């Protein structure tokens, strides 16, 4: 809750409803719904530090997700490419981490915008509080060490002595519950200083005790000089009403798919949409801000051995017990310790290796990655939208400029490398006409459509015009290798001069007699255009 700058109890309010709902509607046994660092960062961009905005955003996001689930629009996630996701999560890792540096150093009054934040933090670094800095860095070191210990912990075999297995269990529990242990340790240290009459740390402070009231979200906000209407609040949230539900679903489905593939079961994205939508709608009635699948808690769930989504009942019940009885103890948690926990959680999201991987695999994918990564430092929503747009442009370009292989012989063999859609018509016509007329001597054309599985009406019109243009110059155009759906479309269009051969070999053999070639010769030269 400290990431979106809402009162800290809202983090707890957001942590139980999703657990209960997913138990009944979810399709992945390991997934746990709740507040996450990424979603909290998005909420900080649209809630304007106002809990009323955050709760209303939860309700509206849930409605959007419910509608998408009922309309079975989960396929829309397929248009958010991996480079965009990696660019966003890597930038979010840096943004969230640096946002917590002020708490590690004990600084106050640091602005939210990333570049101003960097400038102000560096300018005021001389105001660092020694107590907060020492505690924060100690907690970071402890968390890093415990994570490394867990990653290198060998599996204890059943044949090992009981003492060895107990030792393994103690180390595993300590490493898995490292966040709780570090916060508990820091809280005890802060309490000890409080008892001695001095306090070198900035503390979390009082958190209201008790369960949140069950009531609908507010659809207006009272301000000193009037009331902000529902329409104005929706306008203020703007593109967040699309970005927040989509990113929430994206996180949940990505996490569910990752753990489902490891455990050999499948998930239904549309069912995940329904579960997430119901969880957010009901969560807004208990003052939750938007929630999604949590990778860290899901990993703990999986490693703890849960077998069904009913494990969420235990998680939700523990959060409710904490709200009812333990919030008074949260007063002594130092902000530096919480900052260390957040930094430790988000740093692994930065994937430095993705840049080198894309450079080796497909360098063009670096464009949406870098666009998303850089713009997310300005505003998260701009980075995501720009990355999706750039990915879409690259996708459309590949459709508009399919690879075309041209082989020369007695006839000109033209072979598109993929299906033909309307943006590609002019490219195909130019490629065919330029090569057919520029060849020495000019020659007729065979269009090999063995890789073409679908065409649209604009392509049919373009092919009819191509037939007429070649005929005006005294040449013919024949088709070969047409798949049944494409052949049916072209036959239905009743193109003047349409001829089709089962394969290009048969078309080549008929070259001299029917297509105006001198005699059939083997194809000798091959070029490709894109």
Short mmCIF file of C-alpha atoms in Angstrom, two decimals:
data_model
loop_
_atom_site.label_atom_id
_atom_site.label_comp_id
_atom_site.label_asym_id
_atom_site.label_seq_id
_atom_site.Cartn_x
_atom_site.Cartn_y
_atom_site.Cartn_z
CA UNK A 1 0.00 0.00 0.00
CA UNK A 2 2.96 2.35 0.37
CA UNK A 3 3.61 2.15 -3.40
CA UNK A 4 0.28 3.73 -4.47
CA UNK A 5 0.48 6.16 -1.50
CA UNK A 6 -2.77 5.06 0.16
CA UNK A 7 -3.12 4.41 3.91
CA UNK A 8 -1.34 1.18 4.80
CA UNK A 9 -4.43 -0.64 6.05
CA UNK A 10 -5.70 -0.68 2.46
CA UNK A 11 -2.98 -3.21 1.68
CA UNK A 12 -4.62 -5.58 4.19
CA UNK A 13 -8.12 -4.71 2.98
CA UNK A 14 -6.98 -5.83 -0.48
CA UNK A 15 -5.48 -9.13 0.64
CA UNK A 16 -8.38 -11.40 1.59
CA UNK A 17 -11.37 -11.09 -0.76
CA UNK A 18 -9.43 -12.32 -3.79
CA UNK A 19 -8.33 -15.42 -1.85
CA UNK A 20 -11.93 -16.36 -1.05
CA UNK A 21 -13.31 -15.67 -4.55
CA UNK A 22 -10.51 -17.48 -6.41
CA UNK A 23 -11.13 -20.55 -4.26
CA UNK A 24 -14.51 -21.00 -6.01
CA UNK A 25 -13.91 -19.50 -9.48
CA UNK A 26 -10.19 -19.93 -10.22
CA UNK A 27 -8.70 -22.60 -12.48
CA UNK A 28 -5.11 -22.76 -11.14
CA UNK A 29 -4.46 -24.45 -7.82
CA UNK A 30 -1.43 -22.32 -6.95
CA UNK A 31 -2.55 -18.77 -7.81
CA UNK A 32 -3.21 -16.29 -5.01
CA UNK A 33 -4.93 -12.98 -5.76
CA UNK A 34 -3.95 -9.85 -3.87
CA UNK A 35 -2.09 -6.54 -4.11
CA UNK A 36 1.16 -6.64 -6.08
CA UNK A 37 4.00 -4.20 -6.68
CA UNK A 38 3.14 -3.81 -10.39
CA UNK A 39 -0.56 -3.22 -9.79
CA UNK A 40 0.26 -0.86 -6.93
CA UNK A 41 2.48 1.15 -9.27
CA UNK A 42 -0.35 1.40 -11.80
CA UNK A 43 -2.80 2.44 -9.09
CA UNK A 44 -0.42 5.20 -8.01
CA UNK A 45 -0.80 6.71 -11.49
CA UNK A 46 -4.60 6.81 -11.40
CA UNK A 47 -5.67 7.01 -7.74
CA UNK A 48 -3.96 10.39 -7.06
CA UNK A 49 -3.18 9.31 -3.45
CA UNK A 50 -6.96 9.19 -2.78
CA UNK A 51 -8.40 5.92 -1.37
CA UNK A 52 -11.81 6.83 -2.87
CA UNK A 53 -10.29 6.86 -6.36
CA UNK A 54 -8.44 3.59 -5.68
CA UNK A 55 -11.57 1.77 -4.48
CA UNK A 56 -13.69 3.09 -7.36
CA UNK A 57 -10.95 2.01 -9.78
CA UNK A 58 -11.20 -1.47 -8.26
CA UNK A 59 -14.95 -1.60 -8.89
CA UNK A 60 -14.75 -0.31 -12.47
CA UNK A 61 -11.78 -2.57 -13.30
CA UNK A 62 -13.73 -5.55 -11.99
CA UNK A 63 -16.73 -4.59 -14.15
CA UNK A 64 -14.48 -4.37 -17.23
CA UNK A 65 -12.91 -7.74 -16.46
CA UNK A 66 -16.31 -9.34 -15.87
CA UNK A 67 -17.61 -8.00 -19.19
CA UNK A 68 -14.49 -9.26 -20.99
CA UNK A 69 -14.88 -12.68 -19.41
CA UNK A 70 -18.56 -12.95 -20.34
CA UNK A 71 -17.75 -11.87 -23.92
CA UNK A 72 -14.79 -14.30 -23.99
CA UNK A 73 -12.28 -11.59 -24.87
CA UNK A 74 -9.31 -13.24 -23.20
CA UNK A 75 -7.66 -13.54 -26.61
CA UNK A 76 -6.93 -9.78 -26.51
CA UNK A 77 -4.00 -10.56 -24.24
CA UNK A 78 -2.32 -12.23 -27.20
CA UNK A 79 -1.73 -8.75 -28.66
CA UNK A 80 0.51 -7.76 -25.75
CA UNK A 81 3.85 -9.15 -26.84
CA UNK A 82 6.57 -10.55 -24.58
CA UNK A 83 8.98 -7.62 -25.29
CA UNK A 84 6.30 -5.18 -24.10
CA UNK A 85 5.73 -7.17 -20.92
CA UNK A 86 9.47 -7.46 -20.27
CA UNK A 87 10.00 -3.75 -20.91
CA UNK A 88 7.20 -2.85 -18.51
CA UNK A 89 8.24 -5.20 -15.70
CA UNK A 90 11.91 -4.21 -15.97
CA UNK A 91 11.08 -0.50 -15.85
CA UNK A 92 8.61 -1.11 -13.02
CA UNK A 93 11.33 -2.92 -11.07
CA UNK A 94 13.61 0.12 -11.29
CA UNK A 95 10.80 2.62 -10.63
CA UNK A 96 9.41 0.81 -7.60
CA UNK A 97 12.87 0.17 -6.17
CA UNK A 98 13.97 3.77 -6.48
CA UNK A 99 10.64 4.89 -5.06
CA UNK A 100 11.59 3.07 -1.84
CA UNK A 101 15.10 4.54 -1.61
CA UNK A 102 13.67 7.56 0.21
CA UNK A 103 12.41 5.25 2.98
CA UNK A 104 15.75 3.44 3.15
CA UNK A 105 17.46 6.82 3.61
CA UNK A 106 14.76 8.27 5.87
CA UNK A 107 13.96 11.17 3.51
CA UNK A 108 10.57 12.89 3.34
CA UNK A 109 8.84 15.10 0.78
CA UNK A 110 10.26 13.30 -2.29
CA UNK A 111 8.01 13.74 -5.40
CA UNK A 112 6.38 10.74 -7.13
CA UNK A 113 7.51 11.40 -10.72
CA UNK A 114 10.57 9.24 -11.42
CA UNK A 115 12.96 11.84 -12.84
CA UNK A 116 12.08 14.41 -10.17
CA UNK A 117 12.43 11.65 -7.61
CA UNK A 118 15.96 10.84 -8.76
CA UNK A 119 16.93 14.52 -8.77
CA UNK A 120 15.51 15.25 -5.30
CA UNK A 121 16.93 12.09 -3.75
CA UNK A 122 20.44 12.84 -5.01
CA UNK A 123 20.14 16.51 -4.04
CA UNK A 124 19.07 15.71 -0.47
CA UNK A 125 21.20 12.63 0.11
CA UNK A 126 23.07 14.58 2.77
CA UNK A 127 19.88 14.53 4.92
CA UNK A 128 20.04 10.74 5.22
CA UNK A 129 19.06 9.40 8.65
CA UNK A 130 21.77 7.03 9.83
CA UNK A 131 19.40 4.72 11.73
CA UNK A 132 17.07 4.16 8.78
CA UNK A 133 19.97 3.67 6.37
CA UNK A 134 21.72 1.10 8.56
CA UNK A 135 18.51 -0.83 9.26
CA UNK A 136 17.36 -0.72 5.63
CA UNK A 137 20.68 -1.93 4.23
CA UNK A 138 20.89 -4.65 6.89
CA UNK A 139 17.41 -5.88 5.99
CA UNK A 140 18.32 -5.85 2.29
CA UNK A 141 21.45 -7.88 2.98
CA UNK A 142 19.50 -10.37 5.10
CA UNK A 143 16.81 -10.79 2.43
CA UNK A 144 19.41 -11.26 -0.29
CA UNK A 145 21.27 -13.84 1.78
CA UNK A 146 18.12 -15.79 2.62
CA UNK A 147 17.06 -15.82 -1.04
CA UNK A 148 20.49 -17.08 -2.11
CA UNK A 149 20.38 -19.70 0.64
CA UNK A 150 17.03 -20.97 -0.61
CA UNK A 151 18.15 -21.15 -4.24
CA UNK A 152 21.19 -23.24 -3.25
CA UNK A 153 19.44 -25.42 -0.68
CA UNK A 154 19.81 -29.12 -1.65
CA UNK A 155 16.74 -31.33 -1.40
CA UNK A 156 16.73 -33.50 1.73
CA UNK A 157 16.27 -37.17 0.79
CA UNK A 158 13.80 -39.27 2.81
CA UNK A 159 16.68 -41.57 3.76
CA UNK A 160 18.53 -38.75 5.53
CA UNK A 161 18.64 -38.76 9.35
CA UNK A 162 15.77 -37.01 11.13
CA UNK A 163 18.06 -34.22 12.37
CA UNK A 164 19.13 -33.43 8.79
CA UNK A 165 15.53 -33.31 7.57
CA UNK A 166 14.49 -31.06 10.47
CA UNK A 167 17.43 -28.75 9.74
CA UNK A 168 16.43 -28.62 6.09
CA UNK A 169 12.84 -27.76 7.07
CA UNK A 170 13.98 -24.96 9.39
CA UNK A 171 16.21 -23.43 6.74
CA UNK A 172 13.51 -23.77 4.07
CA UNK A 173 10.85 -22.13 6.26
CA UNK A 174 13.25 -19.32 7.23
CA UNK A 175 14.14 -18.65 3.59
CA UNK A 176 10.55 -18.90 2.36
CA UNK A 177 9.19 -16.67 5.13
CA UNK A 178 12.15 -14.26 4.92
CA UNK A 179 9.95 -11.18 4.45
CA UNK A 180 7.99 -11.90 7.62
CA UNK A 181 11.15 -12.72 9.60
CA UNK A 182 12.94 -9.55 8.56
CA UNK A 183 9.93 -7.35 9.33
CA UNK A 184 9.49 -9.10 12.70
CA UNK A 185 13.17 -8.63 13.55
CA UNK A 186 13.09 -4.94 12.55
CA UNK A 187 9.90 -4.40 14.53
CA UNK A 188 11.46 -5.91 17.66
CA UNK A 189 14.53 -3.69 17.26
CA UNK A 190 12.33 -0.59 16.88
CA UNK A 191 10.25 -1.60 19.92
CA UNK A 192 13.41 -2.06 21.99
CA UNK A 193 14.57 1.46 21.10
CA UNK A 194 11.10 2.79 21.93
CA UNK A 195 11.24 1.18 25.37
CA UNK A 196 14.67 2.77 25.96
CA UNK A 197 13.22 6.19 25.18
CA UNK A 198 14.81 6.86 21.77
CA UNK A 199 13.69 6.10 18.24
CA UNK A 200 16.24 6.31 15.39
CA UNK A 201 13.78 4.93 12.83
CA UNK A 202 10.75 6.28 11.01
CA UNK A 203 7.90 3.96 11.94
CA UNK A 204 4.80 2.82 10.08
CA UNK A 205 2.62 4.33 12.78
CA UNK A 206 -0.93 3.58 13.80
CA UNK A 207 -3.08 1.41 11.57
CA UNK A 208 -6.83 1.28 12.32
CA UNK A 209 -7.80 -2.00 13.92
CA UNK A 210 -10.80 -4.03 12.81
CA UNK A 211 -12.39 -5.32 9.64
CA UNK A 212 -13.41 -2.89 6.90
CA UNK A 213 -17.10 -2.06 6.59
CA UNK A 214 -18.94 -3.92 3.81
CA UNK A 215 -20.36 -1.13 1.68
CA UNK A 216 -20.40 -0.10 -1.99
CA UNK A 217 -17.62 2.19 -3.22
CA UNK A 218 -18.22 5.92 -3.24
CA UNK A 219 -19.15 7.34 -6.65
CA UNK A 220 -18.22 10.91 -5.75
CA UNK A 221 -15.55 12.62 -3.68
CA UNK A 222 -16.11 15.49 -1.28
CA UNK A 223 -13.38 18.15 -1.49
CA UNK A 224 -13.04 21.45 0.41
CA UNK A 225 -14.45 23.54 -2.43
CA UNK A 226 -17.19 21.17 -3.63
CA UNK A 227 -17.72 17.61 -4.87
CA UNK A 228 -15.95 15.67 -7.58
CA UNK A 229 -18.67 13.90 -9.56
CA UNK A 230 -18.55 10.31 -10.82
CA UNK A 231 -18.12 11.54 -14.39
CA UNK A 232 -15.15 13.70 -13.40
CA UNK A 233 -13.56 10.83 -11.50
CA UNK A 234 -13.91 8.54 -14.54
CA UNK A 235 -12.39 11.23 -16.76
CA UNK A 236 -9.51 11.64 -14.31
CA UNK A 237 -8.76 7.90 -14.39
CA UNK A 238 -8.97 7.93 -18.20
CA UNK A 239 -6.91 5.22 -19.90
CA UNK A 240 -6.36 3.59 -16.51
CA UNK A 241 -9.80 2.01 -16.88
CA UNK A 242 -8.34 -0.06 -19.72
CA UNK A 243 -4.72 -0.43 -18.58
CA UNK A 244 -5.45 -1.59 -15.01
CA UNK A 245 -7.89 -4.42 -15.90
CA UNK A 246 -5.74 -5.61 -18.81
CA UNK A 247 -2.52 -5.63 -16.79
CA UNK A 248 -4.33 -7.30 -13.90
CA UNK A 249 -5.49 -10.07 -16.19
CA UNK A 250 -2.09 -10.28 -17.84
CA UNK A 251 -0.33 -10.81 -14.52
CA UNK A 252 -2.84 -13.41 -13.37
CA UNK A 253 -2.85 -15.41 -16.60
CA UNK A 254 0.93 -15.25 -17.00
CA UNK A 255 1.46 -16.54 -13.47
CA UNK A 256 -1.24 -19.18 -13.81
CA UNK A 257 0.22 -20.41 -17.12
CA UNK A 258 3.72 -20.57 -15.67
CA UNK A 259 2.70 -22.74 -12.72
CA UNK A 260 0.17 -24.75 -14.75
CA UNK A 261 2.84 -25.76 -17.25
CA UNK A 262 5.14 -26.86 -14.43
CA UNK A 263 2.40 -29.01 -12.88
CA UNK A 264 0.80 -30.36 -16.04
CA UNK A 265 -2.64 -28.73 -16.09
CA UNK A 266 -4.31 -26.08 -18.25
CA UNK A 267 -6.08 -22.84 -17.39
CA UNK A 268 -8.94 -20.99 -19.08
CA UNK A 269 -8.13 -17.27 -19.61
CA UNK A 270 -11.82 -16.38 -19.81
CA UNK A 271 -12.55 -18.14 -16.52
CA UNK A 272 -9.58 -16.30 -14.99
CA UNK A 273 -11.16 -13.06 -16.22
CA UNK A 274 -14.42 -13.91 -14.48
CA UNK A 275 -12.64 -14.83 -11.23
CA UNK A 276 -10.55 -11.65 -11.27
CA UNK A 277 -13.57 -9.51 -12.16
CA UNK A 278 -15.72 -10.91 -9.33
CA UNK A 279 -12.80 -10.57 -6.89
CA UNK A 280 -12.29 -6.89 -7.77
CA UNK A 281 -16.01 -6.04 -7.74
CA UNK A 282 -16.53 -7.68 -4.33
CA UNK A 283 -13.19 -6.33 -3.12
CA UNK A 284 -14.35 -2.77 -3.78
CA UNK A 285 -17.09 -3.38 -1.17
CA UNK A 286 -14.39 -3.93 1.49
CA UNK A 287 -12.22 -0.94 0.44
CA UNK A 288 -9.74 -2.93 -1.64
CA UNK A 289 -7.63 -1.37 -4.36
CA UNK A 290 -7.17 -3.37 -7.61
CA UNK A 291 -5.71 -6.85 -7.15
CA UNK A 292 -4.22 -9.46 -9.43
CA UNK A 293 -2.20 -12.66 -9.28
CA UNK A 294 0.87 -12.38 -7.05
CA UNK A 295 3.99 -14.20 -8.25
CA UNK A 296 5.67 -14.22 -4.83
CA UNK A 297 2.66 -15.51 -2.90
CA UNK A 298 1.83 -17.98 -5.68
CA UNK A 299 5.38 -19.35 -5.52
CA UNK A 300 5.08 -19.77 -1.74
CA UNK A 301 1.74 -21.51 -2.28
CA UNK A 302 3.26 -23.94 -4.78
CA UNK A 303 6.33 -24.62 -2.64
CA UNK A 304 4.14 -25.19 0.41
CA UNK A 305 2.40 -28.05 -1.37
CA UNK A 306 -1.14 -26.72 -1.92
CA UNK A 307 -3.31 -29.09 -3.95
CA UNK A 308 -6.41 -26.97 -4.68
CA UNK A 309 -7.39 -23.26 -4.74
CA UNK A 310 -8.90 -23.85 -1.28
CA UNK A 311 -5.47 -22.89 0.07
CA UNK A 312 -6.71 -19.33 -0.42
CA UNK A 313 -9.17 -19.85 2.45
CA UNK A 314 -6.25 -20.18 4.86
CA UNK A 315 -4.51 -17.09 3.45
CA UNK A 316 -7.66 -14.98 3.60
CA UNK A 317 -8.50 -16.14 7.12
CA UNK A 318 -5.02 -15.21 8.40
CA UNK A 319 -5.33 -11.71 6.91
CA UNK A 320 -8.73 -11.24 8.59
CA UNK A 321 -7.27 -12.37 11.93
CA UNK A 322 -4.41 -9.88 11.49
CA UNK A 323 -6.86 -7.06 10.80
CA UNK A 324 -8.95 -7.97 13.81
CA UNK A 325 -6.22 -8.46 16.40
CA UNK A 326 -2.68 -7.60 15.25
CA UNK A 327 -2.75 -4.14 13.69
CA UNK A 328 -1.62 -2.47 16.92
CA UNK A 329 1.67 -4.37 16.59
CA UNK A 330 2.28 -2.95 13.09
CA UNK A 331 2.93 0.46 14.65
CA UNK A 332 6.55 -0.49 15.35
CA UNK A 333 7.45 -1.72 11.85
CA UNK A 334 10.15 0.62 10.49
CA UNK A 335 9.49 2.05 7.04
CA UNK A 336 13.06 1.18 6.07
CA UNK A 337 12.32 -2.52 6.68
CA UNK A 338 9.17 -2.39 4.55
CA UNK A 339 11.14 -0.61 1.82
CA UNK A 340 13.77 -3.36 1.91
CA UNK A 341 11.06 -6.01 1.54
CA UNK A 342 9.55 -4.21 -1.47
CA UNK A 343 12.94 -3.69 -3.15
CA UNK A 344 13.87 -7.33 -2.57
CA UNK A 345 10.57 -8.42 -4.11
CA UNK A 346 10.77 -6.34 -7.29
CA UNK A 347 14.50 -6.43 -8.16
CA UNK A 348 14.23 -9.99 -9.62
CA UNK A 349 11.63 -8.65 -12.09
CA UNK A 350 14.41 -6.78 -13.92
CA UNK A 351 15.49 -9.07 -16.75
CA UNK A 352 18.83 -7.75 -18.02
CA UNK A 353 19.33 -10.82 -20.18
CA UNK A 354 16.30 -10.07 -22.38
CA UNK A 355 18.22 -7.39 -24.26
CA UNK A 356 20.99 -9.79 -25.29
CA UNK A 357 18.48 -12.55 -26.05
CA UNK A 358 16.46 -10.36 -28.42
CA UNK A 359 19.66 -9.09 -30.07
CA UNK A 360 20.51 -12.70 -30.95
CA UNK A 361 16.99 -13.93 -31.76
CA UNK A 362 15.22 -11.01 -33.47
CA UNK A 363 16.63 -7.52 -33.20
CA UNK A 364 13.43 -5.84 -34.39
CA UNK A 365 11.75 -6.93 -31.14
CA UNK A 366 14.16 -4.63 -29.30
CA UNK A 367 12.13 -1.68 -30.62
CA UNK A 368 8.91 -2.31 -28.60
CA UNK A 369 11.02 -3.46 -25.65
CA UNK A 370 13.05 -0.23 -25.54
CA UNK A 371 10.05 2.02 -26.27
CA UNK A 372 8.09 0.46 -23.41
CA UNK A 373 11.07 0.41 -21.05
CA UNK A 374 12.02 4.08 -21.58
CA UNK A 375 8.51 5.58 -21.65
CA UNK A 376 7.49 3.74 -18.47
CA UNK A 377 9.93 6.00 -16.59
CA UNK A 378 7.82 8.95 -17.74
CA UNK A 379 4.37 7.44 -17.17
CA UNK A 380 3.59 3.74 -16.93
CA UNK A 381 0.47 3.94 -19.09
CA UNK A 382 2.32 5.74 -21.89
CA UNK A 383 4.99 3.05 -21.95
CA UNK A 384 2.49 0.19 -22.16
CA UNK A 385 0.30 1.85 -24.80
CA UNK A 386 3.30 2.92 -26.90
CA UNK A 387 4.81 -0.57 -26.70
CA UNK A 388 1.56 -2.22 -27.81
CA UNK A 389 1.24 0.26 -30.69
CA UNK A 390 4.81 -0.34 -31.85
CA UNK A 391 4.28 -4.12 -31.66
CA UNK A 392 1.07 -3.70 -33.63
CA UNK A 393 2.82 -1.67 -36.31
CA UNK A 394 5.53 -4.31 -36.66
CA UNK A 395 2.86 -7.00 -36.90
CA UNK A 396 0.92 -5.05 -39.54
CA UNK A 397 4.12 -4.42 -41.50
CA UNK A 398 4.82 -8.16 -41.66
CA UNK A 399 1.28 -8.68 -42.96
CA UNK A 400 1.58 -5.83 -45.47
CA UNK A 401 5.00 -6.97 -46.71
CA UNK A 402 5.02 -10.77 -46.74
CA UNK A 403 8.19 -12.42 -48.09
CA UNK A 404 7.85 -13.13 -51.82
CA UNK A 405 10.16 -15.63 -53.48
CA UNK A 406 10.70 -15.21 -57.23
CA UNK A 407 12.30 -17.96 -59.38
CA UNK A 408 13.12 -17.49 -63.05
CA UNK A 409 12.81 -20.11 -65.81
CA UNK A 410 10.71 -20.38 -68.92
CA UNK A 411 8.04 -18.90 -66.68
CA UNK A 412 8.32 -16.66 -63.64
CA UNK A 413 7.45 -18.55 -60.45
CA UNK A 414 6.22 -16.20 -57.69
CA UNK A 415 5.69 -17.73 -54.25
CA UNK A 416 4.25 -15.63 -51.37
CA UNK A 417 5.57 -16.82 -48.03
CA UNK A 418 2.36 -16.34 -46.05
CA UNK A 419 -1.36 -15.64 -46.36
CA UNK A 420 -2.43 -12.62 -48.37
CA UNK A 421 -4.46 -9.81 -46.82
CA UNK A 422 -5.50 -6.46 -48.19
CA UNK A 423 -2.42 -4.44 -47.09
CA UNK A 424 -0.22 -6.82 -49.13
CA UNK A 425 -2.06 -6.51 -52.47
CA UNK A 426 -0.09 -3.59 -53.90
CA UNK A 427 3.21 -5.12 -52.78
CA UNK A 428 2.34 -8.39 -54.55
CA UNK A 429 1.23 -6.60 -57.75
CA UNK A 430 4.37 -4.48 -57.87
CA UNK A 431 6.60 -7.51 -57.28
CA UNK A 432 4.91 -9.58 -60.00
CA UNK A 433 4.63 -6.85 -62.64
CA UNK A 434 8.11 -5.44 -62.13
CA UNK A 435 9.78 -8.84 -62.35
CA UNK A 436 7.61 -10.19 -65.21
CA UNK A 437 8.15 -7.14 -67.41
CA UNK A 438 11.79 -6.57 -66.48
CA UNK A 439 12.80 -10.18 -67.18
CA UNK A 440 14.75 -10.83 -70.37
CA UNK A 441 12.75 -11.83 -72.25
CA UNK A 442 9.49 -10.82 -70.49
CA UNK A 443 7.52 -13.91 -69.51
CA UNK A 444 4.27 -15.19 -68.06
CA UNK A 445 3.81 -15.84 -64.34
CA UNK A 446 2.87 -18.77 -62.11
CA UNK A 447 1.62 -17.70 -58.68
CA UNK A 448 2.41 -20.56 -56.28
CA UNK A 449 -0.02 -20.24 -53.35
CA UNK A 450 1.05 -23.30 -51.37
CA UNK A 451 1.71 -21.11 -48.30
CA UNK A 452 -1.48 -19.06 -48.67
CA UNK A 453 -4.24 -20.33 -46.37
CA UNK A 454 -6.62 -17.35 -46.58
CA UNK A 455 -7.36 -14.27 -48.68
CA UNK A 456 -9.89 -11.47 -48.43
CA UNK A 457 -12.05 -9.61 -50.97
CA UNK A 458 -9.50 -6.85 -51.54
CA UNK A 459 -6.94 -9.48 -52.50
CA UNK A 460 -9.42 -11.00 -54.97
CA UNK A 461 -9.94 -7.56 -56.57
CA UNK A 462 -6.17 -7.02 -56.71
CA UNK A 463 -5.61 -10.40 -58.39
CA UNK A 464 -8.29 -9.60 -60.98
CA UNK A 465 -6.53 -6.33 -61.78
CA UNK A 466 -3.18 -8.16 -61.97
CA UNK A 467 -4.65 -10.64 -64.47
CA UNK A 468 -5.89 -7.77 -66.63
CA UNK A 469 -2.60 -5.86 -66.43
CA UNK A 470 -0.50 -8.86 -67.51
CA UNK A 471 -2.98 -9.64 -70.30
CA UNK A 472 -2.61 -6.08 -71.66
CA UNK A 473 1.13 -6.74 -72.00
CA UNK A 474 0.52 -10.09 -73.71
CA UNK A 475 1.32 -12.34 -70.76
CA UNK A 476 -0.65 -14.83 -68.68
CA UNK A 477 -1.02 -15.51 -64.97
CA UNK A 478 -1.78 -18.99 -63.64
CA UNK A 479 -2.26 -20.20 -60.07
CA UNK A 480 -0.96 -23.40 -58.53
CA UNK A 481 -0.99 -25.07 -55.12
CA UNK A 482 -4.23 -23.39 -54.04
CA UNK A 483 -5.66 -24.68 -50.78
CA UNK A 484 -9.35 -25.53 -50.81
CA UNK A 485 -10.62 -22.42 -48.93
CA UNK A 486 -8.62 -20.09 -51.21
CA UNK A 487 -9.64 -22.00 -54.35
CA UNK A 488 -13.30 -21.77 -53.39
CA UNK A 489 -13.03 -18.00 -52.90
CA UNK A 490 -11.38 -17.48 -56.30
CA UNK A 491 -13.86 -19.76 -58.07
CA UNK A 492 -16.74 -17.90 -56.44
CA UNK A 493 -15.28 -14.59 -57.68
CA UNK A 494 -15.39 -15.90 -61.32
CA UNK A 495 -12.17 -14.12 -62.33
CA UNK A 496 -11.74 -13.56 -66.05
CA UNK A 497 -8.83 -15.71 -67.29
CA UNK A 498 -8.43 -17.62 -64.01
CA UNK A 499 -6.45 -20.86 -64.42
CA UNK A 500 -5.33 -23.24 -61.71
CA UNK A 501 -2.88 -26.16 -61.66
CA UNK A 502 -2.41 -28.61 -58.77
CA UNK A 503 1.36 -27.92 -58.63
CA UNK A 504 3.95 -25.63 -60.20
CA UNK A 505 5.56 -28.60 -61.96
CA UNK A 506 2.39 -29.21 -63.96
CA UNK A 507 2.07 -25.50 -64.67
CA UNK A 508 5.69 -25.42 -65.88
CA UNK A 509 5.11 -28.39 -68.17
CA UNK A 510 2.19 -26.54 -69.75
CA UNK A 511 4.23 -23.34 -70.03
CA UNK A 512 4.87 -23.35 -73.79
CA UNK A 513 1.40 -24.44 -74.77
CA UNK A 514 -0.86 -22.46 -72.48
CA UNK A 515 1.05 -19.65 -70.76
CA UNK A 516 3.10 -18.23 -73.58
CA UNK A 517 6.50 -19.61 -72.57
CA UNK A 518 8.87 -20.84 -75.27
CA UNK A 519 9.48 -24.20 -73.61
CA UNK A 520 9.70 -25.55 -70.13
CA UNK A 521 13.09 -24.88 -68.56
CA UNK A 522 14.21 -25.46 -65.00
CA UNK A 523 14.01 -22.47 -62.68
CA UNK A 524 17.50 -21.07 -62.43
CA UNK A 525 17.61 -17.97 -60.26
CA UNK A 526 15.83 -17.16 -57.06
CA UNK A 527 15.35 -13.86 -55.29
CA UNK A 528 13.25 -12.78 -52.35
CA UNK A 529 11.59 -9.45 -51.65
CA UNK A 530 9.98 -8.28 -48.44
#
